[in-house]
Each structure stands twice: as C-alpha cells, then as structure tokens.
XYZ file of C-alpha atoms in Angstrom:
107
model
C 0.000 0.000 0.000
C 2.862 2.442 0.906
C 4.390 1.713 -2.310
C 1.431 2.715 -4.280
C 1.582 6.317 -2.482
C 4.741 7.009 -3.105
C 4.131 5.843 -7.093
C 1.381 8.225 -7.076
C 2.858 11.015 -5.708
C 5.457 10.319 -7.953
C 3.592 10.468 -10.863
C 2.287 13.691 -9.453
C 5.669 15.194 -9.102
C 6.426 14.238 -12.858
C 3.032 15.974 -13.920
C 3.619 19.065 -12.173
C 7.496 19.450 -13.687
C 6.322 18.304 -17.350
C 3.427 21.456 -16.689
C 6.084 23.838 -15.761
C 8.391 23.150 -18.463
C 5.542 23.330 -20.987
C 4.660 26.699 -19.663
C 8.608 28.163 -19.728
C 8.798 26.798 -23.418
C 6.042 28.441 -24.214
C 7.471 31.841 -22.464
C 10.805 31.407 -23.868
C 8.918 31.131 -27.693
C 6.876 34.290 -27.042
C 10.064 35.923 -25.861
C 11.875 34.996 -29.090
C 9.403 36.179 -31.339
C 9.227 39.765 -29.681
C 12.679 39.685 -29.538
C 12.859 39.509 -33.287
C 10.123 42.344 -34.048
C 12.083 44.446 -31.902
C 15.178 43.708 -33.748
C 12.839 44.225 -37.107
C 11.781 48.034 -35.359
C 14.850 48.779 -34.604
C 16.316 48.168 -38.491
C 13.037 50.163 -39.430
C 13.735 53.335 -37.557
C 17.098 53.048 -38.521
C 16.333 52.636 -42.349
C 13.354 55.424 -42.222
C 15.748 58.190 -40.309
C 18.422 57.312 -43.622
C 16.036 57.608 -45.795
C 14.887 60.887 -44.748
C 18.401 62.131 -44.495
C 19.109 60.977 -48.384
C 16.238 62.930 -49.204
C 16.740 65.940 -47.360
C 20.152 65.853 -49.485
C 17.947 65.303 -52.583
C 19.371 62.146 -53.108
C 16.925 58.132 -54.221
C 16.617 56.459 -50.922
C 15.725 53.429 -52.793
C 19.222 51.917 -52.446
C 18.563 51.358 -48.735
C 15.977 48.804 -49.160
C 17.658 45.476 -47.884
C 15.435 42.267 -48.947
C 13.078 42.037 -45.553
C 12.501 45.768 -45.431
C 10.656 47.763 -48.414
C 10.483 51.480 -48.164
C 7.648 53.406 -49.149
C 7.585 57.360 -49.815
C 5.141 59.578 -49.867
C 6.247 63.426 -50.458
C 3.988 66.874 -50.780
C 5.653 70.237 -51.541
C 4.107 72.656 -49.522
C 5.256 76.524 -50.098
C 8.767 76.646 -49.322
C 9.389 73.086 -48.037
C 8.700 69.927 -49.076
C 7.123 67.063 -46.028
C 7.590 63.069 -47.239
C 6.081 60.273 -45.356
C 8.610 57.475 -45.115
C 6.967 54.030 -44.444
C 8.992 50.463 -43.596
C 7.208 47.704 -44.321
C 7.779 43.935 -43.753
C 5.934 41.604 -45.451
C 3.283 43.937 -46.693
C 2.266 45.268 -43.504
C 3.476 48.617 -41.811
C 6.565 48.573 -39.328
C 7.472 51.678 -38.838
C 5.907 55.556 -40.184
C 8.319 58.885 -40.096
C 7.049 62.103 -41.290
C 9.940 64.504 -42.028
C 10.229 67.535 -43.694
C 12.980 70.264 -45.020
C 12.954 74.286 -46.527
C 13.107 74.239 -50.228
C 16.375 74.299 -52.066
C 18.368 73.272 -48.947
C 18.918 73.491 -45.195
C-alpha cells in the first residue's frame, strides 16, 4: 500500500514538472518572437531616419531597401518646403511611419 503512495505522488511530481516546463517553453517562444520584431523596429527606424536624411540631401533612398525591409515614400511640396512620409514595411504590412520635412532648395 505504501508503495502505491509514493508511485502516485510520484507520478504527481512528474506531472507538475512536465506542466512547468511546458509553460517556460512556451514563455521562452513568445520571448523569441518579440525579440525579433524588436530587432525588425529597430532596423526600421534606422532605415526610415536614412532615408529621410538621403532625401533631405535630394538624393533616391531606394538603395537602402535590404530584402526584408521595403520602403515606401510619400512626399507633398508645400510653399517653401517639401514634407515626405517614409513608411517600412515587412511583409506587406506597416513597421514603422516617419514624417519629415525640409525648406526648399536646402537646409
């Protein structure tokens, strides 16, 4: 009888640890996948803030463009500047929006 107890509780012990690590591979799979959309943000920001500089310095951001990250650009001349929306995106969808803009003819 005493060995049956200590079987079940056993078997107890194992549930409760294969639980656990079930629920800390599931945490440490979240926190891999956020930790590569940060690292996808971060490459966006980095890749808008160029782009704006090229075309402050009237210069095709286009060349920026790696193969994950597309750049889209939309630009408005307003009197005496000029304002471009600079969009990242990934796969289609939006990662990252910078509005910028600059004086006409030059800083």
């Amino acid at each position: 009888m005493k060995g049956n107890l200590i079987f079940i509780e056993l078997l107890v012990m194992v549930l409760v640890f294969a639980l656990a690590a079930s629920g800390c591979l599931g945490l440490f799979a979240q926190a891999r996948l956020l930790a590569e959309d940060t690292a996808r943000l971060d490459e966006a920001v980095v890749l808008a803030r160029n782009a704006a500089e090229l075309l402050k310095a009237g210069r095709d951001p286009a060349s920026l463009e790696t193969g994950e990250l597309v750049l889209e650009i939309g630009e408005e001349a307003l009197p005496g500047m000029r304002q471009a929306t600079i969009t990242v995106l990934f796969a289609e969808t939006p990662v990252f929006t910078l509005t910028t803009g600059w004086q006409e003819g030059g800083l």
